Amino acid sequence: MTTGSRDADFVVFDHVQKSYDGQVLVVKDLNLTIARGEFLTMLGPSGSGKTTCLMMLAGFETATHGEIRLGGRNINQVPPHKRGIGMVFQNYALFPHMTVGENLSFPLEVRGLSRSDRAERVRRALDMVQMAGFETRRPAQLSGGQQQRIALARALVFDPELVLMDEPLGALDKQLREHMQFEIKALHERLGITVVYVTHDQSEALTMSDRIAVFNDGRIQQLATPSELYERPQNSFVASFIGENNALGGTIASLDGDKATVRLSNGEIIDATAVNIREVGQPTTVSIRPERVEFKPGMMAEGAHTIDAEVADVIYMGDILRARLKVAGQEDFVMKFRNTLGQTKLSAGEHIRVGWHPQDARALDPV
Amino acid sequence: MASSLDPHAVIVTEAGSVSEGPLTTADGQPLQKALARSSRAARRRAFWLVAPLLAFIVITFVIPIGQLLYRSVHNDGFSANMPEISAWFAVTEPGTAPDEAAFTALAADLLAASEARSIGTVGTRINYDVPGTRSLFTSTGRQVRRGIEPPYQAALLEIDAEWGDAEIWAAMRGASTPYTDGFYLASVDRTRDIDGNVTMVAEHRQVYVMLFLRTLWLSGLITALTFLLGFPVAHLLATLPMRKSNLLMILVLLPFWTSLLVRTSSWMVLLQQQGVVNDLLVWLGVIDDGGRLAMMYNQAGTIIAMTHILLPFMILPLYSVMRTINPAYVRAARSLGATSWTAFRRVYFPQTLPGLGAGALLVFILAVGYYITPALVGGSSGQLISNMIAEHMTGTLNWSMAAALAAILLAGVLILYWVYDRLVGIDNLKLG
């Protein structure tokens, strides 16, 4: 058997395209391979095609072109109820006319399990999400977090190998959301299931995923681990979509391997790492994370270029301080620095010089 | 330990212990009374706002229904104009054969009523129970006025031998009190015989029970048909994209906005023997010219036309409920392994029940009381109880009978409503 290769390409999108009206492609040539046991997140703004991809995988939409394979089998023509995929919906979609117990035993009933088997499985699933004893409640009698757990239990009760989650935490408040993120992640690890998770919340994606596929305009912009995605974004969209980001426009002044200097619009030169740059003189956008910007000379790399900055204001945020600077004619350049004992106090109107390690400034395609 | 040192904790427990006993305002008045006084002005203002509606409902709804119920048990057409014979009935047992005293009283009453020109009213009242007796009273009255001699029994029997008929005496006994259950008995094809026992009326006069049953059966059938036809349409309305569903909605509502009479007449054009449908079937060769279908002036006509006319009442509540059903429910059911039929049966359909219940109740109640359509296209086999009520209102002018039939219909609808409430719960009703 070829189980080895099956495990690596458990779910495969092979040149998948999708159009609803025959004029606009919502998904443009999607190629994606998901390994068994992986937690993969599809992240992107609304209308980027991520939910369409999920619906094609679940079987509610058909691919206009290309092939979707599950465990090596082409499932393009397999109806949803024969795919054996668990799914958690955006608003949980718990059946309002059934009790929690009936909701959970529904997938077991349609699979023809005996009454005692069903009761046993339902009990185990409820234990798993710490909701034992709620069998006779109706979904409307539960809080949002409890409904979320039941929806999760229902998607897992028939032991699917693949579970899809469509923005499952969108309706919860922040604290509950963070708690559920942790629980879903723990369940994923304990059960060894494969999870495809759709969200537009980048912090959710970063904390939970093994890999993240960033969607925009019907294409995957970058597919990488959370740290890779945050620290080494491949293009301006990914850089701006994930985390806070400073973008400085300019042209390439010199290029040596992946080391580059960029001439900003006001003539100043800064250091950067060339990412998708081909030649000198090419326009570019330099992306720098606010927490990687330095203003104390001792903290900067040897020989790094520094540029003038004027402090517009400083916001006290507790653990960090957030300064808005005017840099190279740009008003909203952000710098974050830790609120430590003896930290230098900046005040509005102050002139400082800022710099960064060349590795932290990435020269990307122009926006 | 820490909490007992907290000064706030002490205050909170003290305030808690004070709240025992009836609450008072700051100056010691009972809180209940103060609350009632403070909200009295607002309540009075609110009452004046609804007063016009209240008056309207009382005048147009409560009083007429009260009148109707009163009429169904009260008719003094006989007892008020025939006091002496009524008195004789009052003191004798039911089943007593009329003696000379009875005929004496009868003759005196006939004379008095004839002179007061109220003999027609008397005759009409007895005519309700024994058809064809109105002229017996009026002609006998005329003869009595010309003068008759005692013994009155012989004299009256000589004028008309019908005065010896026990059925007439039973009818007169029934009418001798202003309050009577006779109209309700008649509404269920029953009457009182000479001995005062409840019996069935003669077979050829038994119509009401059959009509009530037919009304219930046809209404049930029409409700079922509107459900079968309306459910898919409502589903389509709820799931089509907005532009198309709006167009479809207009198609559903267009007949709704058309006059009932126009709609019914167009069914007449379509369904009659030389009508469009029959012509089409003959032209297609489905039936030959001699075997044209009778779809009018019978039950088929009533069923077809009423199903069409009542269809929107089923579609609209269903649609309003279906529109709120998130498509994610069916998707969830499918992803959990249900076939599309199972997903429909177990997940979608149960959620449409509030709309279905509302639609069915609405259609059934409307159908039970429907009048114009069966009157126009029903013929004789398609007549409903409402047509009989109308007949009594406008034809025989037996308003008490019409009232009794209508009251039974009203009671039936209320019972139906009660049963629905017990089975489904009126809270689950969703009209829109």
mmCIF file of N, CA, C and O in Angstrom, chain A residues 96-98 138, chain B residues 223 227 231 234 313-314 316-325 344-362 420 423-431:
data_model
loop_
_atom_site.group_PDB
_atom_site.id
_atom_site.type_symbol
_atom_site.label_atom_id
_atom_site.label_comp_id
_atom_site.label_asym_id
_atom_site.label_seq_id
_atom_site.Cartn_x
_atom_site.Cartn_y
_atom_site.Cartn_z
ATOM 1 N N PRO A 96 -32.369 23.249 15.949
ATOM 2 C CA PRO A 96 -33.064 23.871 17.083
ATOM 3 C C PRO A 96 -34.202 23.026 17.633
ATOM 4 O O PRO A 96 -34.580 23.194 18.782
ATOM 5 N N HIS A 97 -34.745 22.104 16.797
ATOM 6 C CA HIS A 97 -35.880 21.317 17.264
ATOM 7 C C HIS A 97 -35.442 20.025 17.917
ATOM 8 O O HIS A 97 -36.281 19.207 18.279
ATOM 9 N N MET A 98 -34.142 19.823 18.063
ATOM 10 C CA MET A 98 -33.662 18.599 18.712
ATOM 11 C C MET A 98 -32.892 18.975 19.973
ATOM 12 O O MET A 98 -32.321 20.053 20.068
ATOM 13 N N ARG A 138 -32.008 21.983 25.121
ATOM 14 C CA ARG A 138 -32.157 22.420 23.725
ATOM 15 C C ARG A 138 -31.048 23.420 23.414
ATOM 16 O O ARG A 138 -30.614 24.142 24.320
ATOM 17 N N THR B 223 -57.377 21.890 2.634
ATOM 18 C CA THR B 223 -56.169 22.214 3.398
ATOM 19 C C THR B 223 -55.011 21.334 2.957
ATOM 20 O O THR B 223 -53.890 21.814 2.734
ATOM 21 N N PHE B 227 -51.572 22.496 1.011
ATOM 22 C CA PHE B 227 -50.248 22.150 1.543
ATOM 23 C C PHE B 227 -49.385 21.508 0.455
ATOM 24 O O PHE B 227 -48.243 21.914 0.236
ATOM 25 N N PHE B 231 -46.386 24.009 -0.513
ATOM 26 C CA PHE B 231 -45.082 23.793 0.129
ATOM 27 C C PHE B 231 -43.907 23.994 -0.826
ATOM 28 O O PHE B 231 -43.002 24.768 -0.525
ATOM 29 N N ALA B 234 -43.605 27.710 -1.718
ATOM 30 C CA ALA B 234 -43.052 28.494 -0.611
ATOM 31 C C ALA B 234 -41.550 28.265 -0.500
ATOM 32 O O ALA B 234 -40.780 29.203 -0.276
ATOM 33 N N PHE B 313 -52.970 31.724 1.432
ATOM 34 C CA PHE B 313 -53.010 31.676 2.894
ATOM 35 C C PHE B 313 -52.136 30.561 3.432
ATOM 36 O O PHE B 313 -51.762 30.566 4.600
ATOM 37 N N MET B 314 -51.840 29.580 2.602
ATOM 38 C CA MET B 314 -50.912 28.528 2.999
ATOM 39 C C MET B 314 -49.481 28.936 2.659
ATOM 40 O O MET B 314 -48.565 28.742 3.442
ATOM 41 N N LEU B 316 -48.041 31.960 2.219
ATOM 42 C CA LEU B 316 -47.402 33.090 2.896
ATOM 43 C C LEU B 316 -46.850 32.735 4.278
ATOM 44 O O LEU B 316 -45.697 33.049 4.556
ATOM 45 N N PRO B 317 -47.604 32.085 5.161
ATOM 46 C CA PRO B 317 -46.996 31.713 6.455
ATOM 47 C C PRO B 317 -45.834 30.732 6.292
ATOM 48 O O PRO B 317 -44.819 30.860 6.972
ATOM 49 N N LEU B 318 -45.984 29.784 5.345
ATOM 50 C CA LEU B 318 -44.891 28.837 5.116
ATOM 51 C C LEU B 318 -43.644 29.577 4.661
ATOM 52 O O LEU B 318 -42.542 29.336 5.149
ATOM 53 N N TYR B 319 -43.838 30.513 3.723
ATOM 54 C CA TYR B 319 -42.718 31.270 3.183
ATOM 55 C C TYR B 319 -42.008 32.055 4.286
ATOM 56 O O TYR B 319 -40.785 32.059 4.384
ATOM 57 N N SER B 320 -42.816 32.710 5.137
ATOM 58 C CA SER B 320 -42.192 33.560 6.152
ATOM 59 C C SER B 320 -41.384 32.722 7.131
ATOM 60 O O SER B 320 -40.390 33.179 7.674
ATOM 61 N N VAL B 321 -41.801 31.477 7.357
ATOM 62 C CA VAL B 321 -41.029 30.613 8.254
ATOM 63 C C VAL B 321 -39.803 30.067 7.527
ATOM 64 O O VAL B 321 -38.702 30.057 8.057
ATOM 65 N N MET B 322 -40.006 29.656 6.277
ATOM 66 C CA MET B 322 -38.894 29.050 5.535
ATOM 67 C C MET B 322 -37.752 30.033 5.310
ATOM 68 O O MET B 322 -36.596 29.657 5.298
ATOM 69 N N ARG B 323 -38.136 31.319 5.139
ATOM 70 C CA ARG B 323 -37.105 32.314 4.877
ATOM 71 C C ARG B 323 -36.139 32.425 6.056
ATOM 72 O O ARG B 323 -34.990 32.784 5.894
ATOM 73 N N THR B 324 -36.630 32.131 7.262
ATOM 74 C CA THR B 324 -35.769 32.284 8.433
ATOM 75 C C THR B 324 -34.949 31.028 8.712
ATOM 76 O O THR B 324 -34.124 31.032 9.608
ATOM 77 N N ILE B 325 -35.189 29.945 7.960
ATOM 78 C CA ILE B 325 -34.425 28.715 8.215
ATOM 79 C C ILE B 325 -33.075 28.822 7.523
ATOM 80 O O ILE B 325 -32.999 28.926 6.305
ATOM 81 N N PHE B 344 -34.100 16.557 4.664
ATOM 82 C CA PHE B 344 -35.376 17.260 4.538
ATOM 83 C C PHE B 344 -36.343 16.808 5.625
ATOM 84 O O PHE B 344 -36.942 17.603 6.332
ATOM 85 N N ARG B 345 -36.459 15.491 5.773
ATOM 86 C CA ARG B 345 -37.470 14.926 6.668
ATOM 87 C C ARG B 345 -37.143 15.206 8.132
ATOM 88 O O ARG B 345 -38.022 15.553 8.913
ATOM 89 N N ARG B 346 -35.879 15.084 8.499
ATOM 90 C CA ARG B 346 -35.529 15.172 9.910
ATOM 91 C C ARG B 346 -35.163 16.587 10.340
ATOM 92 O O ARG B 346 -35.262 16.923 11.519
ATOM 93 N N VAL B 347 -34.669 17.400 9.409
ATOM 94 C CA VAL B 347 -34.137 18.699 9.813
ATOM 95 C C VAL B 347 -34.936 19.862 9.236
ATOM 96 O O VAL B 347 -35.343 20.764 9.963
ATOM 97 N N TYR B 348 -35.205 19.818 7.927
ATOM 98 C CA TYR B 348 -35.873 20.977 7.322
ATOM 99 C C TYR B 348 -37.363 21.011 7.645
ATOM 100 O O TYR B 348 -37.879 21.994 8.176
ATOM 101 N N PHE B 349 -38.039 19.894 7.357
ATOM 102 C CA PHE B 349 -39.489 19.866 7.517
ATOM 103 C C PHE B 349 -39.944 20.184 8.951
ATOM 104 O O PHE B 349 -40.856 21.002 9.125
ATOM 105 N N PRO B 350 -39.328 19.589 9.980
ATOM 106 C CA PRO B 350 -39.792 19.917 11.341
ATOM 107 C C PRO B 350 -39.716 21.412 11.645
ATOM 108 O O PRO B 350 -40.521 21.930 12.404
ATOM 109 N N GLN B 351 -38.754 22.091 11.013
ATOM 110 C CA GLN B 351 -38.627 23.518 11.303
ATOM 111 C C GLN B 351 -39.664 24.359 10.573
ATOM 112 O O GLN B 351 -39.853 25.532 10.884
ATOM 113 N N THR B 352 -40.342 23.769 9.573
ATOM 114 C CA THR B 352 -41.385 24.517 8.883
ATOM 115 C C THR B 352 -42.732 24.341 9.573
ATOM 116 O O THR B 352 -43.713 24.963 9.178
ATOM 117 N N LEU B 353 -42.804 23.483 10.595
ATOM 118 C CA LEU B 353 -44.095 23.168 11.217
ATOM 119 C C LEU B 353 -44.855 24.395 11.740
ATOM 120 O O LEU B 353 -46.074 24.459 11.586
ATOM 121 N N PRO B 354 -44.176 25.378 12.367
ATOM 122 C CA PRO B 354 -44.955 26.545 12.816
ATOM 123 C C PRO B 354 -45.695 27.223 11.668
ATOM 124 O O PRO B 354 -46.851 27.620 11.816
ATOM 125 N N GLY B 355 -45.034 27.328 10.502
ATOM 126 C CA GLY B 355 -45.676 27.937 9.342
ATOM 127 C C GLY B 355 -46.774 27.054 8.791
ATOM 128 O O GLY B 355 -47.848 27.526 8.416
ATOM 129 N N LEU B 356 -46.486 25.753 8.761
ATOM 130 C CA LEU B 356 -47.480 24.810 8.254
ATOM 131 C C LEU B 356 -48.724 24.836 9.146
ATOM 132 O O LEU B 356 -49.852 24.858 8.655
ATOM 133 N N GLY B 357 -48.496 24.855 10.455
ATOM 134 C CA GLY B 357 -49.620 24.894 11.390
ATOM 135 C C GLY B 357 -50.458 26.139 11.188
ATOM 136 O O GLY B 357 -51.693 26.079 11.106
ATOM 137 N N ALA B 358 -49.781 27.283 11.055
ATOM 138 C CA ALA B 358 -50.504 28.534 10.868
ATOM 139 C C ALA B 358 -51.284 28.505 9.563
ATOM 140 O O ALA B 358 -52.468 28.869 9.518
ATOM 141 N N GLY B 359 -50.614 28.060 8.499
ATOM 142 C CA GLY B 359 -51.262 28.013 7.194
ATOM 143 C C GLY B 359 -52.453 27.076 7.196
ATOM 144 O O GLY B 359 -53.535 27.414 6.703
ATOM 145 N N ALA B 360 -52.275 25.888 7.783
ATOM 146 C CA ALA B 360 -53.348 24.898 7.787
ATOM 147 C C ALA B 360 -54.538 25.409 8.589
ATOM 148 O O ALA B 360 -55.694 25.298 8.167
ATOM 149 N N LEU B 361 -54.256 26.011 9.737
ATOM 150 C CA LEU B 361 -55.336 26.523 10.578
ATOM 151 C C LEU B 361 -56.095 27.630 9.842
ATOM 152 O O LEU B 361 -57.326 27.670 9.826
ATOM 153 N N LEU B 362 -55.321 28.507 9.203
ATOM 154 C CA LEU B 362 -55.916 29.623 8.476
ATOM 155 C C LEU B 362 -56.797 29.117 7.333
ATOM 156 O O LEU B 362 -57.956 29.515 7.190
ATOM 157 N N TYR B 420 -55.549 22.417 18.485
ATOM 158 C CA TYR B 420 -54.272 22.830 17.903
ATOM 159 C C TYR B 420 -53.335 23.320 18.994
ATOM 160 O O TYR B 420 -52.149 22.998 19.020
ATOM 161 N N LEU B 423 -52.001 20.373 20.901
ATOM 162 C CA LEU B 423 -51.096 19.499 20.153
ATOM 163 C C LEU B 423 -49.805 20.201 19.771
ATOM 164 O O LEU B 423 -48.727 19.663 19.925
ATOM 165 N N VAL B 424 -49.928 21.412 19.238
ATOM 166 C CA VAL B 424 -48.758 22.095 18.684
ATOM 167 C C VAL B 424 -48.335 23.270 19.567
ATOM 168 O O VAL B 424 -47.164 23.568 19.706
ATOM 169 N N GLY B 425 -49.317 23.922 20.190
ATOM 170 C CA GLY B 425 -48.996 25.117 20.973
ATOM 171 C C GLY B 425 -49.193 26.358 20.131
ATOM 172 O O GLY B 425 -48.602 26.484 19.073
ATOM 173 N N ILE B 426 -50.036 27.249 20.594
ATOM 174 C CA ILE B 426 -50.363 28.435 19.809
ATOM 175 C C ILE B 426 -49.149 29.361 19.723
ATOM 176 O O ILE B 426 -48.999 30.136 18.789
ATOM 177 N N ASP B 427 -48.203 29.223 20.667
ATOM 178 C CA ASP B 427 -46.976 30.039 20.602
ATOM 179 C C ASP B 427 -46.190 29.717 19.345
ATOM 180 O O ASP B 427 -45.428 30.523 18.847
ATOM 181 N N ASN B 428 -46.375 28.468 18.858
ATOM 182 C CA ASN B 428 -45.612 28.048 17.686
ATOM 183 C C ASN B 428 -46.219 28.536 16.382
ATOM 184 O O ASN B 428 -45.710 28.238 15.313
ATOM 185 N N LEU B 429 -47.324 29.255 16.483
ATOM 186 C CA LEU B 429 -47.990 29.756 15.288
ATOM 187 C C LEU B 429 -47.193 30.920 14.723
ATOM 188 O O LEU B 429 -46.815 31.826 15.453
ATOM 189 N N LYS B 430 -46.923 30.864 13.426
ATOM 190 C CA LYS B 430 -46.192 31.991 12.832
ATOM 191 C C LYS B 430 -46.894 32.425 11.566
ATOM 192 O O LYS B 430 -46.855 31.746 10.565
ATOM 193 N N LEU B 431 -47.562 33.572 11.647
ATOM 194 C CA LEU B 431 -48.333 34.025 10.485
ATOM 195 C C LEU B 431 -47.498 34.881 9.557
ATOM 196 O O LEU B 431 -47.845 35.075 8.412
#
